[in-house]
Short mmCIF file of C-alpha atoms and ligand atoms in Angstrom, two decimals:
data_model
loop_
_atom_site.label_atom_id
_atom_site.label_comp_id
_atom_site.label_asym_id
_atom_site.label_seq_id
_atom_site.Cartn_x
_atom_site.Cartn_y
_atom_site.Cartn_z
CA MET F 28 -31.02 -26.81 -70.01
CA THR F 29 -31.18 -24.13 -67.28
CA LEU F 30 -34.33 -22.07 -66.83
CA GLY F 31 -32.37 -19.05 -68.09
CA ALA F 32 -31.21 -20.84 -71.23
CA ARG F 33 -34.78 -21.96 -71.98
CA ILE F 34 -36.02 -18.40 -71.50
CA MET F 35 -33.41 -17.06 -73.91
CA GLU F 36 -34.24 -19.84 -76.42
CA LEU F 37 -37.98 -18.93 -76.40
CA SER F 38 -37.19 -15.20 -76.46
CA GLU F 39 -35.13 -15.74 -79.61
CA ALA F 40 -37.97 -17.69 -81.23
CA ALA F 41 -40.61 -15.14 -80.23
CA ALA F 42 -38.48 -12.22 -81.54
CA ARG F 43 -38.61 -13.71 -85.04
CA HIS F 44 -42.30 -12.80 -85.16
CA SER F 45 -41.64 -9.18 -86.13
CA GLU F 46 -41.99 -6.88 -89.10
CA PRO F 47 -38.74 -6.67 -91.10
CA GLY F 48 -36.27 -4.05 -89.89
CA PRO F 49 -34.23 -3.33 -86.77
CA GLY F 50 -35.40 -4.78 -83.48
CA VAL F 51 -38.88 -6.15 -82.85
CA THR F 52 -42.06 -4.58 -84.31
CA ARG F 53 -45.08 -6.68 -83.41
CA LEU F 54 -48.30 -4.71 -83.33
CA LEU F 55 -51.76 -5.74 -82.16
CA GLY F 56 -53.54 -8.04 -84.66
CA SER F 57 -50.70 -8.00 -87.17
CA PRO F 58 -49.59 -11.13 -89.05
CA GLU F 59 -46.55 -11.18 -86.75
CA HIS F 60 -48.86 -11.16 -83.74
CA GLN F 61 -50.94 -13.98 -85.19
CA ALA F 62 -47.82 -16.03 -85.81
CA LEU F 63 -46.57 -15.49 -82.28
CA LEU F 64 -49.93 -16.64 -80.88
CA ARG F 65 -49.53 -19.97 -82.67
CA ASP F 66 -46.10 -20.56 -81.11
CA LEU F 67 -47.11 -19.27 -77.70
CA THR F 68 -50.15 -21.57 -77.61
CA GLY F 69 -47.92 -24.56 -78.25
CA TRP F 70 -45.36 -23.51 -75.65
CA MET F 71 -48.04 -22.99 -73.03
CA GLN F 72 -49.55 -26.41 -73.76
CA THR F 73 -46.08 -28.01 -73.49
CA ALA F 74 -45.91 -26.40 -70.04
CA GLY F 75 -49.08 -28.29 -69.10
CA LEU F 76 -51.39 -25.28 -69.38
CA SER F 77 -54.86 -25.28 -70.95
CA THR F 78 -54.98 -22.35 -73.39
CA GLU F 79 -57.64 -19.88 -74.48
CA LEU F 80 -57.49 -16.91 -76.84
CA ASP F 81 -59.98 -14.48 -75.29
CA ALA F 82 -62.21 -11.78 -76.80
CA ALA F 83 -59.56 -9.08 -76.24
CA GLY F 84 -56.74 -10.98 -77.90
CA ASN F 85 -55.17 -12.13 -74.64
CA LEU F 86 -53.75 -15.65 -74.67
CA VAL F 87 -54.55 -17.23 -71.30
CA GLY F 88 -52.80 -20.33 -70.02
CA ARG F 89 -54.31 -22.05 -66.95
CA THR F 90 -52.85 -24.61 -64.59
CA ALA F 91 -55.00 -27.55 -63.54
CA ALA F 92 -57.75 -26.22 -61.27
CA VAL F 93 -57.15 -26.44 -57.52
CA PRO F 94 -60.64 -26.67 -55.99
CA GLY F 95 -61.43 -23.83 -53.63
CA ALA F 96 -58.13 -22.04 -54.29
CA LYS F 97 -57.86 -18.45 -55.53
CA THR F 98 -56.17 -17.49 -58.76
CA LEU F 99 -52.87 -15.66 -59.13
CA ILE F 100 -52.63 -13.90 -62.49
CA ILE F 101 -49.08 -13.69 -63.88
CA GLY F 102 -48.29 -12.07 -67.21
CA SER F 103 -47.21 -9.24 -69.42
CA HIS F 104 -47.74 -8.00 -72.97
CA GLN F 105 -47.14 -9.66 -76.38
CA ASP F 106 -46.98 -6.44 -78.38
CA SER F 107 -43.99 -4.16 -78.87
CA VAL F 108 -43.21 -0.60 -79.78
CA ARG F 109 -41.92 -0.02 -83.31
CA GLN F 110 -38.32 -1.28 -83.63
CA GLY F 111 -38.27 -2.16 -79.95
CA GLY F 112 -36.57 -4.90 -78.05
CA ARG F 113 -37.38 -8.59 -77.62
CA TYR F 114 -37.74 -8.60 -73.81
CA ASP F 115 -40.12 -5.66 -73.11
CA GLY F 116 -43.34 -7.57 -72.41
CA MET F 117 -42.39 -10.99 -73.71
CA LEU F 118 -39.98 -11.70 -70.83
CA GLY F 119 -42.94 -11.39 -68.51
CA VAL F 120 -44.74 -14.05 -70.50
CA LEU F 121 -41.93 -16.45 -71.29
CA LEU F 122 -40.15 -16.46 -67.92
CA PRO F 123 -43.27 -17.53 -65.95
CA LEU F 124 -44.07 -19.99 -68.76
CA VAL F 125 -40.68 -21.63 -68.31
CA VAL F 126 -41.13 -21.73 -64.54
CA LEU F 127 -44.54 -23.41 -64.96
CA GLU F 128 -43.06 -25.79 -67.54
CA ASP F 129 -40.34 -26.72 -65.01
CA LEU F 130 -42.89 -27.31 -62.25
CA HIS F 131 -45.04 -29.36 -64.65
CA ARG F 132 -42.06 -31.47 -65.71
CA HIS F 133 -41.26 -32.23 -62.10
CA GLY F 134 -44.87 -32.98 -61.28
CA THR F 135 -44.91 -30.20 -58.72
CA ALA F 136 -48.42 -28.91 -57.99
CA LEU F 137 -48.95 -25.39 -56.70
CA PRO F 138 -51.35 -24.53 -53.87
CA LEU F 139 -53.21 -22.02 -55.99
CA ASN F 140 -54.59 -21.56 -59.50
CA ILE F 141 -52.35 -19.74 -61.95
CA GLU F 142 -53.48 -17.83 -65.03
CA LEU F 143 -50.54 -16.98 -67.27
CA VAL F 144 -51.75 -14.09 -69.47
CA ALA F 145 -50.05 -12.80 -72.56
CA PHE F 146 -51.84 -9.44 -72.87
CA SER F 147 -52.71 -8.41 -76.40
CA ASP F 148 -51.75 -4.77 -76.47
CA GLU F 149 -50.02 -2.65 -73.81
CA GLU F 150 -47.93 -0.25 -75.89
CA GLY F 151 -50.72 1.05 -78.08
CA ALA F 152 -48.32 1.43 -81.03
CA ARG F 153 -50.93 0.68 -83.70
CA PHE F 154 -54.07 2.31 -82.31
CA ALA F 155 -54.70 5.20 -79.94
CA SER F 156 -55.12 2.57 -77.27
CA THR F 157 -53.13 1.14 -74.40
CA LEU F 158 -53.59 -1.61 -71.81
CA VAL F 159 -56.30 -3.15 -74.05
CA GLY F 160 -55.96 -6.71 -72.76
CA SER F 161 -55.35 -5.97 -69.10
CA SER F 162 -58.14 -3.36 -68.92
CA ALA F 163 -60.51 -6.04 -70.25
CA LEU F 164 -59.59 -8.48 -67.44
CA ALA F 165 -59.85 -5.62 -64.91
CA GLY F 166 -63.32 -4.66 -66.08
CA GLN F 167 -62.04 -1.25 -67.18
CA PHE F 168 -62.24 -1.68 -70.96
CA ASP F 169 -63.59 1.38 -72.85
CA ALA F 170 -65.55 -0.15 -75.75
CA SER F 171 -65.37 3.12 -77.70
CA ILE F 172 -61.73 2.43 -78.56
CA LEU F 173 -62.84 -0.53 -80.71
CA GLN F 174 -63.65 2.09 -83.34
CA ALA F 175 -60.11 3.52 -83.23
CA VAL F 176 -58.45 3.08 -86.61
CA ASP F 177 -54.80 2.69 -87.57
CA ALA F 178 -52.94 4.59 -90.32
CA GLN F 179 -54.52 2.26 -92.96
CA GLY F 180 -58.05 2.82 -91.58
CA VAL F 181 -58.31 -0.65 -90.01
CA SER F 182 -60.26 -0.62 -86.75
CA LEU F 183 -59.14 -2.11 -83.43
CA ALA F 184 -62.21 -4.36 -83.58
CA GLN F 185 -61.11 -5.70 -86.96
CA ALA F 186 -57.56 -6.23 -85.72
CA LEU F 187 -58.91 -8.37 -82.89
CA ARG F 188 -61.03 -10.36 -85.33
CA ASP F 189 -57.93 -10.83 -87.51
CA LEU F 190 -56.37 -12.48 -84.41
CA GLY F 191 -59.30 -14.83 -84.09
CA SER F 192 -60.90 -12.97 -81.21
CA ASN F 193 -64.50 -11.79 -81.07
CA PRO F 194 -64.49 -8.31 -79.45
CA ASP F 195 -68.21 -8.57 -78.79
CA GLY F 196 -67.30 -10.74 -75.81
CA ILE F 197 -64.86 -8.35 -74.12
CA ALA F 198 -67.29 -7.17 -71.46
CA ASP F 199 -67.54 -10.79 -70.20
CA LEU F 200 -63.79 -11.03 -69.53
CA ALA F 201 -63.85 -9.02 -66.30
CA ARG F 202 -62.54 -11.26 -63.50
CA ASN F 203 -64.31 -11.58 -60.17
CA PRO F 204 -62.02 -9.82 -57.66
CA GLU F 205 -63.11 -12.33 -54.97
CA GLN F 206 -61.46 -15.14 -56.90
CA ILE F 207 -58.17 -13.34 -57.61
CA THR F 208 -55.35 -13.24 -55.06
CA GLY F 209 -53.08 -10.89 -57.01
CA PHE F 210 -51.31 -9.94 -60.24
CA LEU F 211 -47.55 -10.49 -60.61
CA GLU F 212 -45.58 -9.15 -63.56
CA VAL F 213 -41.94 -9.87 -64.37
CA HIS F 214 -40.48 -7.12 -66.61
CA ILE F 215 -37.10 -5.78 -67.63
CA GLU F 216 -36.21 -2.70 -65.59
CA GLN F 217 -35.78 -0.47 -68.67
CA GLY F 218 -33.53 1.67 -66.56
CA PRO F 219 -29.97 1.69 -65.10
CA VAL F 220 -30.52 1.13 -61.35
CA LEU F 221 -30.11 -2.67 -61.03
CA GLU F 222 -27.04 -2.57 -63.26
CA SER F 223 -25.52 0.22 -61.13
CA LEU F 224 -26.09 -1.91 -58.00
CA ASP F 225 -24.93 -5.09 -59.73
CA LEU F 226 -28.24 -6.82 -58.91
CA PRO F 227 -30.04 -9.25 -61.25
CA VAL F 228 -33.51 -8.50 -59.93
CA GLY F 229 -35.43 -5.83 -58.01
CA ILE F 230 -38.86 -5.24 -56.44
CA VAL F 231 -41.05 -2.47 -57.84
CA SER F 232 -42.44 0.00 -55.30
CA ALA F 233 -44.80 1.87 -57.66
CA ILE F 234 -45.60 2.40 -61.34
CA THR F 235 -45.53 5.92 -62.73
CA GLY F 236 -48.55 8.02 -63.59
CA ILE F 237 -48.84 8.99 -67.27
CA GLU F 238 -50.83 11.46 -69.36
CA ARG F 239 -50.86 11.93 -73.14
CA HIS F 240 -52.08 14.90 -75.22
CA LYS F 241 -52.73 15.11 -78.96
CA VAL F 242 -51.73 18.57 -80.26
CA THR F 243 -52.42 20.26 -83.61
CA VAL F 244 -50.57 23.41 -84.71
CA THR F 245 -52.13 25.21 -87.66
CA GLY F 246 -50.39 27.66 -89.99
CA GLN F 247 -50.64 28.17 -93.72
CA ALA F 248 -49.00 26.39 -96.61
CA GLY F 249 -47.18 28.52 -99.12
CA HIS F 250 -44.40 28.63 -101.68
CA ALA F 251 -41.09 28.24 -99.86
CA GLY F 252 -39.35 30.44 -102.40
CA THR F 253 -41.68 33.35 -103.02
CA THR F 254 -43.40 33.90 -99.66
CA PRO F 255 -41.62 36.68 -97.72
CA MET F 256 -40.35 35.49 -94.33
CA GLU F 257 -42.35 38.07 -92.41
CA LEU F 258 -45.59 36.86 -94.04
CA ARG F 259 -45.13 33.19 -93.31
CA ARG F 260 -47.33 31.16 -90.94
CA ASP F 261 -44.99 28.20 -90.56
CA ALA F 262 -46.62 25.53 -88.32
CA LEU F 263 -43.35 23.66 -87.85
CA VAL F 264 -41.48 26.73 -86.55
CA ALA F 265 -44.35 27.23 -84.08
CA ALA F 266 -44.33 23.55 -83.11
CA THR F 267 -40.65 23.78 -82.16
CA GLU F 268 -41.75 26.07 -79.34
CA ILE F 269 -43.73 23.13 -77.93
CA VAL F 270 -40.94 20.61 -78.27
CA ARG F 271 -38.50 22.90 -76.50
CA ALA F 272 -40.94 23.94 -73.74
CA VAL F 273 -41.81 20.32 -72.83
CA ASP F 274 -38.11 19.51 -72.48
CA GLN F 275 -37.34 22.67 -70.44
CA HIS F 276 -40.27 22.23 -68.01
CA CYS F 277 -39.33 18.63 -67.36
CA ARG F 278 -35.61 19.41 -66.87
CA GLN F 279 -36.61 21.93 -64.19
CA ASN F 280 -38.67 19.40 -62.18
CA ASP F 281 -37.05 16.29 -60.61
CA ASN F 282 -40.42 14.54 -60.38
CA LEU F 283 -41.46 15.02 -63.97
CA VAL F 284 -40.37 13.54 -67.28
CA GLY F 285 -41.90 14.27 -70.67
CA VAL F 286 -41.43 13.94 -74.40
CA VAL F 287 -42.83 14.94 -77.75
CA GLY F 288 -42.58 11.43 -79.19
CA GLU F 289 -44.71 11.68 -82.32
CA LEU F 290 -44.63 14.58 -84.78
CA THR F 291 -46.20 14.69 -88.27
CA VAL F 292 -45.70 17.59 -90.69
CA THR F 293 -48.22 18.44 -93.45
CA PRO F 294 -47.69 18.57 -96.38
CA ASN F 295 -44.11 17.56 -95.49
CA ALA F 296 -42.69 18.74 -98.82
CA VAL F 297 -39.22 20.17 -99.33
CA ASN F 298 -40.46 23.40 -100.98
CA VAL F 299 -43.75 24.04 -99.10
CA ILE F 300 -44.19 26.00 -95.88
CA PRO F 301 -45.67 23.52 -93.32
CA SER F 302 -49.36 24.24 -92.86
CA ARG F 303 -50.02 21.78 -90.04
CA VAL F 304 -48.15 19.83 -87.40
CA GLU F 305 -49.70 17.04 -85.31
CA LEU F 306 -47.69 15.97 -82.28
CA THR F 307 -48.06 14.23 -78.94
CA ILE F 308 -47.06 15.48 -75.50
CA GLU F 309 -46.52 12.83 -72.81
CA LEU F 310 -45.89 13.71 -69.15
CA ARG F 311 -45.06 11.24 -66.34
CA SER F 312 -44.64 11.66 -62.59
CA PRO F 313 -44.74 9.45 -59.51
CA ASN F 314 -47.28 11.95 -58.07
CA ARG F 315 -50.53 13.04 -59.79
CA ASP F 316 -50.60 16.45 -58.04
CA ILE F 317 -47.12 17.24 -59.29
CA ARG F 318 -48.09 16.12 -62.77
CA HIS F 319 -51.32 18.19 -62.80
CA ALA F 320 -49.53 21.32 -61.55
CA ALA F 321 -46.76 20.85 -64.09
CA ARG F 322 -49.32 20.43 -66.89
CA GLN F 323 -51.01 23.70 -65.89
CA ARG F 324 -47.70 25.60 -65.91
CA LEU F 325 -46.59 24.08 -69.18
CA PHE F 326 -49.84 24.73 -71.01
CA ALA F 327 -50.03 28.32 -69.77
CA ASP F 328 -46.47 28.82 -71.06
CA LEU F 329 -47.40 27.22 -74.39
CA ASP F 330 -50.44 29.50 -74.77
CA ALA F 331 -48.12 32.49 -74.38
CA ARG F 332 -45.44 31.13 -76.68
CA LEU F 333 -47.89 30.18 -79.47
CA ALA F 334 -49.69 33.54 -79.09
CA ALA F 335 -46.39 35.15 -80.10
CA THR F 336 -46.44 33.17 -83.38
CA PRO F 337 -48.80 33.63 -86.36
CA CYS F 338 -50.15 30.08 -85.80
CA GLN F 339 -52.92 28.55 -83.69
CA TRP F 340 -52.74 25.46 -81.56
CA GLN F 341 -55.22 23.07 -79.92
CA HIS F 342 -54.70 20.18 -77.55
CA ASP F 343 -56.74 17.24 -76.29
CA LEU F 344 -56.01 15.03 -73.28
CA VAL F 345 -56.36 11.53 -74.81
CA TYR F 346 -55.06 9.39 -71.96
CA GLN F 347 -54.25 9.67 -68.28
CA GLN F 348 -53.56 7.11 -65.61
CA ASP F 349 -52.54 7.89 -62.04
CA GLU F 350 -49.52 6.23 -60.46
CA VAL F 351 -50.09 2.81 -58.89
CA ALA F 352 -48.41 1.62 -55.69
CA CYS F 353 -47.42 -2.04 -55.68
CA ALA F 354 -48.99 -4.05 -52.82
CA PRO F 355 -46.71 -4.33 -49.73
CA ALA F 356 -47.73 -7.98 -49.29
CA LEU F 357 -46.58 -8.87 -52.81
CA GLN F 358 -43.43 -6.80 -52.37
CA GLN F 359 -42.68 -8.82 -49.19
CA ARG F 360 -43.33 -12.11 -50.99
CA LEU F 361 -40.86 -11.13 -53.69
CA ALA F 362 -38.34 -9.90 -51.11
CA ARG F 363 -38.48 -13.23 -49.22
CA ALA F 364 -38.02 -15.20 -52.42
CA ILE F 365 -35.10 -12.95 -53.53
CA GLU F 366 -33.39 -13.44 -50.18
CA ALA F 367 -34.03 -17.17 -50.32
CA GLU F 368 -32.17 -17.19 -53.63
CA HIS F 369 -29.33 -15.29 -51.97
CA PHE F 370 -29.75 -11.89 -53.61
CA TRP F 371 -30.18 -8.45 -52.00
CA PRO F 372 -33.89 -7.37 -52.18
CA HIS F 373 -33.64 -3.87 -53.59
CA THR F 374 -36.88 -1.86 -54.17
CA LEU F 375 -37.19 0.70 -56.97
CA PHE F 376 -39.71 2.91 -58.81
CA SER F 377 -40.90 2.17 -62.34
CA GLY F 378 -40.74 5.17 -64.71
CA ALA F 379 -42.28 2.90 -67.33
CA GLY F 380 -45.96 2.12 -67.50
CA HIS F 381 -47.12 -1.50 -67.25
CA ASP F 382 -50.25 -3.62 -67.33
CA GLY F 383 -50.39 -3.26 -63.57
CA LEU F 384 -51.78 0.25 -64.21
CA ALA F 385 -54.98 -1.50 -65.33
CA MET F 386 -54.80 -4.65 -63.21
CA HIS F 387 -54.73 -2.67 -59.93
CA HIS F 388 -58.41 -1.94 -60.52
CA LEU F 389 -58.96 -5.70 -60.13
CA THR F 390 -56.43 -6.87 -57.54
CA GLU F 391 -53.16 -6.25 -55.73
CA VAL F 392 -50.24 -5.70 -58.07
CA GLY F 393 -46.61 -6.82 -57.67
CA MET F 394 -43.66 -6.52 -60.07
CA LEU F 395 -40.26 -8.15 -60.29
CA PHE F 396 -37.70 -6.23 -62.37
CA VAL F 397 -34.84 -7.90 -64.24
CA ARG F 398 -31.62 -6.06 -64.99
CA CYS F 399 -31.16 -5.03 -68.60
CA ALA F 400 -27.97 -3.95 -70.33
CA GLY F 401 -27.33 -0.20 -69.98
CA GLY F 402 -30.98 0.21 -68.90
CA LEU F 403 -31.73 0.39 -72.64
CA SER F 404 -35.25 -0.39 -73.84
CA HIS F 405 -37.66 0.52 -76.66
CA HIS F 406 -34.53 -0.09 -78.73
CA PRO F 407 -33.27 -2.97 -80.90
CA ASP F 408 -30.29 -3.47 -78.61
CA GLU F 409 -32.39 -4.20 -75.50
CA ALA F 410 -30.62 -7.12 -73.79
CA ILE F 411 -30.53 -9.33 -70.69
CA THR F 412 -28.28 -12.20 -69.74
CA ALA F 413 -29.23 -15.87 -69.40
CA ALA F 414 -27.86 -15.77 -65.85
CA ASP F 415 -30.20 -12.93 -64.88
CA ALA F 416 -33.13 -14.63 -66.56
CA ASP F 417 -32.26 -17.75 -64.58
CA ALA F 418 -32.02 -15.79 -61.31
CA ALA F 419 -35.40 -14.13 -61.87
CA ALA F 420 -37.00 -17.47 -62.82
CA ARG F 421 -35.68 -19.10 -59.61
CA VAL F 422 -37.04 -16.15 -57.59
CA LEU F 423 -40.47 -16.47 -59.19
CA ARG F 424 -40.47 -20.26 -58.72
CA ARG F 425 -39.52 -19.85 -55.04
CA CYS F 426 -42.24 -17.19 -54.59
CA LEU F 427 -44.87 -19.58 -56.02
CA LEU F 428 -43.69 -22.66 -54.09
CA ASP F 429 -43.67 -20.67 -50.81
CA TRP F 430 -47.07 -19.07 -51.51
CA GLU F 431 -49.06 -21.12 -48.98
CA ALA F 432 -46.46 -20.59 -46.28
CA HIS F 433 -47.02 -16.85 -46.35
CA THR F 434 -50.74 -16.61 -46.84
CA GLU F 435 -52.16 -14.57 -44.02
O1 HGY M 17 -44.80 3.69 -72.19
C1 HGY M 17 -44.45 2.83 -71.37
O2 HGY M 17 -43.90 3.14 -70.31
C2 HGY M 17 -44.70 1.38 -71.67
O3 HGY M 17 -43.65 0.90 -72.42
N1 HGY M 17 -45.94 1.21 -72.40
MN1 MN M 18 -42.68 -0.76 -73.47
MN1 MN M 19 -43.52 -3.21 -71.26
#
């Protein structure tokens, strides 16, 4: 079986651990997540790795210790968005796993220690969290988010305990930077560039900066039949000003993208004037100064627009992370391996966020992108080919085998 075929086989098996419905929905601490952990532990052990479920819900697979050698962390996230695809995250766990399994089967020892990490939660789809597992390893974990609760009132701490992790130990997970030589993540591109260039893989130059705001628009509920139009304080009508403004500001700026991704109407009844709308604004840019200036302009515009309505609005910045440049040394390692496997080493920007946004606080970050069909992601139809999975696996294997040869 080729490396690519094995990767597709495991991806298929992992994708079954999902809530019912289109695509893959596997949220932190869920029964689906618990079931995946059982399979993943077995697959890692088959690949010759010793396994450990850590206090933050990360599953860590370690190669046999090489005395005196540093550790390269390789990994990506186990969790998904709601009704997402099967490769976002999991490809970055299963592809390296298959490469290590192949090296183990051939009795090939590497000149450095490898930690294969399946991070517990990168998407933050269940709690107002993100990068939970990677921020723990990077010593950046904010313990206050353990109190965050999901829609059913279950806390993040409880979700970790449901996994079999003890969140009390998260602070001890921070790795010693002296012992880490880098962090490599393999991930689907989630965009159209590699497909447009007919390339199976690419090298990431930088990961986008991101900020997220929670917004509440307040109006007044009322009878949808008897309340005169001119007396209404319709929170949803006011909220549409926000949705439209975010889209307009981002369309006018080549270095800015944004979305209102979540929107909840209260009381959400066919014959009641909406009294309250809760929504999220997310802005992304390769440059923090551009993003900050854009935020200022947008929020000034929104103040004016909402002042012209009979409703009030408030907003809270709940998350921000500046862009992260990938390390030139790791980019060069990937480029040499790509050329050694007879592909063109194209470098591209990541508009998606990744665990490297946390891991860069610990060590140098490098990313290898894999072509995905139509650039589609966060969608049930997310797809890659076995041939591209095989190409990326050969590039990663080459990069690891040549590691010593290029250590300055
Ligand atoms: O939002 C992102 O870019 C990533 O999928 N968490
Ligand atoms: Mn994602
Ligand atoms: Mn991802």
